mmCIF file of C-alpha atoms in Angstrom:
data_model
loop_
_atom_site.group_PDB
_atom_site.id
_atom_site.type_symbol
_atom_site.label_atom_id
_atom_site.label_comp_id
_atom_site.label_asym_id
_atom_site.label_seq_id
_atom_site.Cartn_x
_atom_site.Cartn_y
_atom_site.Cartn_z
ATOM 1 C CA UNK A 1 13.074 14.478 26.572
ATOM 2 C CA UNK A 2 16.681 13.597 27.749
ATOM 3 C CA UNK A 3 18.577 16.192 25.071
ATOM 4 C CA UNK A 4 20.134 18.974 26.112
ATOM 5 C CA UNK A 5 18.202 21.672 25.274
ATOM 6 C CA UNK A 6 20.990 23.406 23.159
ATOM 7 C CA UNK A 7 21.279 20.420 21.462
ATOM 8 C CA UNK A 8 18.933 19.748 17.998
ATOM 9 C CA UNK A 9 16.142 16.850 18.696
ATOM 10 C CA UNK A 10 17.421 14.041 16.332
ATOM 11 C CA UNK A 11 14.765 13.328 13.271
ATOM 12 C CA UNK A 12 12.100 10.734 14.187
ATOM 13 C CA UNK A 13 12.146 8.198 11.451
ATOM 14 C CA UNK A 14 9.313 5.413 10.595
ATOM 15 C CA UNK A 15 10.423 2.333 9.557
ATOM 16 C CA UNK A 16 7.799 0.066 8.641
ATOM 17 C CA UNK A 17 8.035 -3.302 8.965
ATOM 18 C CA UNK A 18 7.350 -4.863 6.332
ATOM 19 C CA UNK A 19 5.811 -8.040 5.069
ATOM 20 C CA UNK A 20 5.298 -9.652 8.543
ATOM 21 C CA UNK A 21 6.233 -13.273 6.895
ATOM 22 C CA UNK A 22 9.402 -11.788 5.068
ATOM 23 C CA UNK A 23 12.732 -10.002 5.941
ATOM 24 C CA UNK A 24 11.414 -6.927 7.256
ATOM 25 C CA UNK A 25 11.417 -7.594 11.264
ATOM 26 C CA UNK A 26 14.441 -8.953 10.630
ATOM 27 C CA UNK A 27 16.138 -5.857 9.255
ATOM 28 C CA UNK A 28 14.060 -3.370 11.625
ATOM 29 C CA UNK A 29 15.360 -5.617 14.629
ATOM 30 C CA UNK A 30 18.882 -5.047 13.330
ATOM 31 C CA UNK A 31 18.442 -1.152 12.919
ATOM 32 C CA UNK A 32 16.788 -0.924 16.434
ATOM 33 C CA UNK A 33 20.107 -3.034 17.615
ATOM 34 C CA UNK A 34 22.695 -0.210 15.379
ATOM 35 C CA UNK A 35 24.041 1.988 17.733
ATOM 36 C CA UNK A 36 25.511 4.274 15.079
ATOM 37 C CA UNK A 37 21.522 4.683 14.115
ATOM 38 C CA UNK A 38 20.907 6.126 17.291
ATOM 39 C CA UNK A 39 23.442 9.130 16.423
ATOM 40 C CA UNK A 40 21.542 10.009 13.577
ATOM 41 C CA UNK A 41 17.952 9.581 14.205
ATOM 42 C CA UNK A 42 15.332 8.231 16.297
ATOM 43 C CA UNK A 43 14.199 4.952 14.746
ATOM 44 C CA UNK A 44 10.303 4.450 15.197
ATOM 45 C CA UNK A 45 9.488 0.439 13.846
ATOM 46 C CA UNK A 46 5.379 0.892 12.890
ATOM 47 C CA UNK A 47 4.741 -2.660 13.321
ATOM 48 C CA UNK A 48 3.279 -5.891 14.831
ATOM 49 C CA UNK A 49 5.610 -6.023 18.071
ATOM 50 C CA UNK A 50 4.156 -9.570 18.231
ATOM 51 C CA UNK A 51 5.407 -10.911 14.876
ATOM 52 C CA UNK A 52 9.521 -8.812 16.378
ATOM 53 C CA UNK A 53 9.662 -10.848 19.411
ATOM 54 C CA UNK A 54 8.939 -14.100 17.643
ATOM 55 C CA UNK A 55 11.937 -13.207 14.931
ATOM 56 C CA UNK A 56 13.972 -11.670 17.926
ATOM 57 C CA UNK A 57 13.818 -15.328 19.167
ATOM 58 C CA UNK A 58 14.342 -17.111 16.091
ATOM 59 C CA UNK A 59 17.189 -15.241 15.014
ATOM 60 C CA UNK A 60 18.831 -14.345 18.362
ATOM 61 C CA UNK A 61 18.694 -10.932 17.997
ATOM 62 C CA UNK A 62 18.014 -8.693 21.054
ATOM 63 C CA UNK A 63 13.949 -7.877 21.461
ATOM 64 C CA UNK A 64 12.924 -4.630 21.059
ATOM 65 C CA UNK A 65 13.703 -2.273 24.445
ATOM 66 C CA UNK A 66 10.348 -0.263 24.113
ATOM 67 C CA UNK A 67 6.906 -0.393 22.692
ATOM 68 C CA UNK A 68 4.383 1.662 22.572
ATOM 69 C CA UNK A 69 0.989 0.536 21.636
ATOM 70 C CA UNK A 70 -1.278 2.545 19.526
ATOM 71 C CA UNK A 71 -3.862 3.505 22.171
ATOM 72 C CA UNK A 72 -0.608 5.467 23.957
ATOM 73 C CA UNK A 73 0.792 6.973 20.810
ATOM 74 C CA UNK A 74 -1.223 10.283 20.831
ATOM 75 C CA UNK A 75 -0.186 10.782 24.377
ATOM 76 C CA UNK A 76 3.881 9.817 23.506
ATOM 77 C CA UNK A 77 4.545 10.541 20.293
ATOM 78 C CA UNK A 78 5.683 14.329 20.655
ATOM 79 C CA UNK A 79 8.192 13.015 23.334
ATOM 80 C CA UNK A 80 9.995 9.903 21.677
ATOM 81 C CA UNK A 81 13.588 10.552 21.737
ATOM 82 C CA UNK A 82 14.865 6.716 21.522
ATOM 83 C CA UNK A 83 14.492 3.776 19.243
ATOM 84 C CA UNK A 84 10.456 2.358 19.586
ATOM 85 C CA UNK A 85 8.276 -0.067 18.379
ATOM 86 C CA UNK A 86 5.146 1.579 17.368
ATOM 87 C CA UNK A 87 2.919 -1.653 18.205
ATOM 88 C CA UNK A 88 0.374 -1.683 15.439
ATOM 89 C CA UNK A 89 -1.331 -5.251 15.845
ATOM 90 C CA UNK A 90 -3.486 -7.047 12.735
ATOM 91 C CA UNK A 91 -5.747 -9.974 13.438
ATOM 92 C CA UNK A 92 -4.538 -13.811 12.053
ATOM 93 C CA UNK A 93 -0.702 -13.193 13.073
ATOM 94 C CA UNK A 94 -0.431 -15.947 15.099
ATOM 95 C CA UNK A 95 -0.474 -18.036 12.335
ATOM 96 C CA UNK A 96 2.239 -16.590 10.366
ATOM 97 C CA UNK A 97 5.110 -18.242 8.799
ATOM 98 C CA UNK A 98 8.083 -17.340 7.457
ATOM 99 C CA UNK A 99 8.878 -16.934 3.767
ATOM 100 C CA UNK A 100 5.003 -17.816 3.265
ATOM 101 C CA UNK A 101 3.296 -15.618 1.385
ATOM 102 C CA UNK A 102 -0.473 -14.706 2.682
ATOM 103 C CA UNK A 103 -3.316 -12.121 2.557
ATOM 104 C CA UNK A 104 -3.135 -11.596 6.284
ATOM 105 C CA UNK A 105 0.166 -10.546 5.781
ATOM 106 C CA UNK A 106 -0.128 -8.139 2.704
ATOM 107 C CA UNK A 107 -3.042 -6.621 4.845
ATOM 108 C CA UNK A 108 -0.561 -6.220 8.101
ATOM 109 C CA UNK A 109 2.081 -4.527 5.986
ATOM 110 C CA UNK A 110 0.082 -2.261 3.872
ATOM 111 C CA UNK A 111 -1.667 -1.145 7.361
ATOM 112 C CA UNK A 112 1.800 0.023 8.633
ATOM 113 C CA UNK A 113 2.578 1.600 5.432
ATOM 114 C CA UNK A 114 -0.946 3.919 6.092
ATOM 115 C CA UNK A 115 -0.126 4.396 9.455
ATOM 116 C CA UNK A 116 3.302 5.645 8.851
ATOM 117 C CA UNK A 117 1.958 7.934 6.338
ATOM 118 C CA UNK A 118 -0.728 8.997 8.219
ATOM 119 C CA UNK A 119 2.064 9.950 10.799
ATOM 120 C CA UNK A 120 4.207 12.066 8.852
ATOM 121 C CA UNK A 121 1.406 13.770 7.474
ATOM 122 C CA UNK A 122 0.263 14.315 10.718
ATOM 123 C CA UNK A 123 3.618 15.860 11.612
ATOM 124 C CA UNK A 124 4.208 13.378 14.550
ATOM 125 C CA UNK A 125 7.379 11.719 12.537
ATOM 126 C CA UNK A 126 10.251 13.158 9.974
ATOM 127 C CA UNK A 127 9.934 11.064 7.392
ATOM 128 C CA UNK A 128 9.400 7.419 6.418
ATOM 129 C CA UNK A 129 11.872 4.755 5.288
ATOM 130 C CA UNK A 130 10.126 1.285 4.329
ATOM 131 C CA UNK A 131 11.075 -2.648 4.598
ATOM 132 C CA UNK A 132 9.998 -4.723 1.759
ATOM 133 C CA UNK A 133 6.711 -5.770 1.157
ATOM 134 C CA UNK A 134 5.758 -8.682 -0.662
ATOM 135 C CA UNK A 135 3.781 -7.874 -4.193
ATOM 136 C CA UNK A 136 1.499 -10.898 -4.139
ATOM 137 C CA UNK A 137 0.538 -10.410 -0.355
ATOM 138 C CA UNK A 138 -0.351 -7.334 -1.061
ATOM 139 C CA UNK A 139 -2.420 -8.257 -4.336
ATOM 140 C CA UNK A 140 -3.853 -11.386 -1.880
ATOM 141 C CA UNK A 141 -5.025 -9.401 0.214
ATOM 142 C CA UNK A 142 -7.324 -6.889 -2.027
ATOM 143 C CA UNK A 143 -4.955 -4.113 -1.705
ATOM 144 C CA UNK A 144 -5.301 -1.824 -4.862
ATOM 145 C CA UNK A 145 -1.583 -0.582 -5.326
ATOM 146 C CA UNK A 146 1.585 -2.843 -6.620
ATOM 147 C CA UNK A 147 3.642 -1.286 -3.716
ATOM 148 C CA UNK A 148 5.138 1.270 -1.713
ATOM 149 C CA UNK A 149 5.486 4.066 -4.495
ATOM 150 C CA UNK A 150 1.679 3.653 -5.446
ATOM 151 C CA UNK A 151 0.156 3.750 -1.711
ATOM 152 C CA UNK A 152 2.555 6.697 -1.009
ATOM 153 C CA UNK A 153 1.342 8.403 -4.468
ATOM 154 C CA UNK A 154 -1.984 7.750 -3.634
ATOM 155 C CA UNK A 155 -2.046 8.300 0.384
ATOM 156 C CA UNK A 156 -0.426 11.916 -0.019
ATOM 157 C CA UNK A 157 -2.245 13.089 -3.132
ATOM 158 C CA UNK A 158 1.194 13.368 -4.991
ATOM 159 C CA UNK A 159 0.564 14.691 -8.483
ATOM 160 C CA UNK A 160 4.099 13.109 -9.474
ATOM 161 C CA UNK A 161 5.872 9.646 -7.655
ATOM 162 C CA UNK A 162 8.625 8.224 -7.966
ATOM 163 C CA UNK A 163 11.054 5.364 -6.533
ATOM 164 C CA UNK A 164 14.680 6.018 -5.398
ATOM 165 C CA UNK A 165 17.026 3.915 -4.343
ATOM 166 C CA UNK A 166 20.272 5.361 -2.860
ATOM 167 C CA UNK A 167 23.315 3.903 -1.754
ATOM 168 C CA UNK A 168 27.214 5.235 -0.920
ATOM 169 C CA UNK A 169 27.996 4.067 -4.708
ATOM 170 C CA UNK A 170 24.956 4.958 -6.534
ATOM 171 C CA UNK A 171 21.813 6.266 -6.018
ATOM 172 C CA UNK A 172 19.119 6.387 -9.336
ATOM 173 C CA UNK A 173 15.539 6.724 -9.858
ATOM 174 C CA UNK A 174 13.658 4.074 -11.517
ATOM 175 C CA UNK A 175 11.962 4.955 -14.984
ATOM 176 C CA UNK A 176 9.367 2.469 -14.368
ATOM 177 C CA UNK A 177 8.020 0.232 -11.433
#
């Protein structure tokens, strides 16, 4: 690791990616860009590192500086002090489009969701912050929850879930989903 010793390791965060076809690379390739992020924690994108460098391209935004793919992770993960790409690859990207909505990509975004919460309950991350996902990928693709809150319920054997939304002005839980 490159901290000081004295110094407190930063939290390693997941963000996962998203719907593959939606916003989500979009937004992780901005975060991984935000140096003020880099004060605060250690972003970790749980992703298709594929389906980033396409939308680094179409949107000129930088590409991401590191990956790591999952064969290394075991190996790396203990040491990651500095934004990553957590390359998780799913079959039938390459024919991905933007803003259309398909099983493949429900499947490739509810995959990173299990992998990041796999992760944490592993201990190898902090905690886990999500990009959208889109409801009718999900549904297209045979996945049995309506969306984050319901996989995470489910995945951690949470006897209560909820979702919360938080913001500088406001932050509020929702009643219902």
């Amino acid at each position: 690791m490159n901290q000081n010793a004295s110094q407190k390791a930063l939290p390693r965060i997941a963000v996962t990616m998203g719907d593959p076809d939606g916003v989500g690379p979009e937004i992780c390739l901005r975060l991984l860009a935000n140096a003020a992020m880099r004060e605060v924690c250690v972003p970790i994108i749980f992703g298709d590192a594929s389906i980033m460098k396409r939308v680094a391209a179409a949107c000129d935004l930088p590409v991401p500086e590191k990956i790591i793919s999952a064969a290394k992770w075991q190996g790396a993960w203990a040491d990651i002090d500095a934004p990553v790409v957590y390359d998780i690859p799913t079959e039938g990207m390459d024919g991905v489009e933007a803003g259309v909505v398909s099983a493949v990509t429900g499947r490739a975004g509810f995959v990173y969701v299990e992998e990041s919460i796999r992760a944490a309950l592993a201990g190898e991350i902090d905690a886990v912050s999500t990009a959208p996902l889109n409801k009718e990928a999900l549904n297209n693709a045979g996945v049995p929850f309506p969306g984050h809150t319901e996989i995470f319920a489910a995945k951690t054997n949470a006897e209560r879930a909820c979702m919360m939304l938080t913001s500088d002005e406001l932050t509020c839980a929702f009643v219902t989903v």
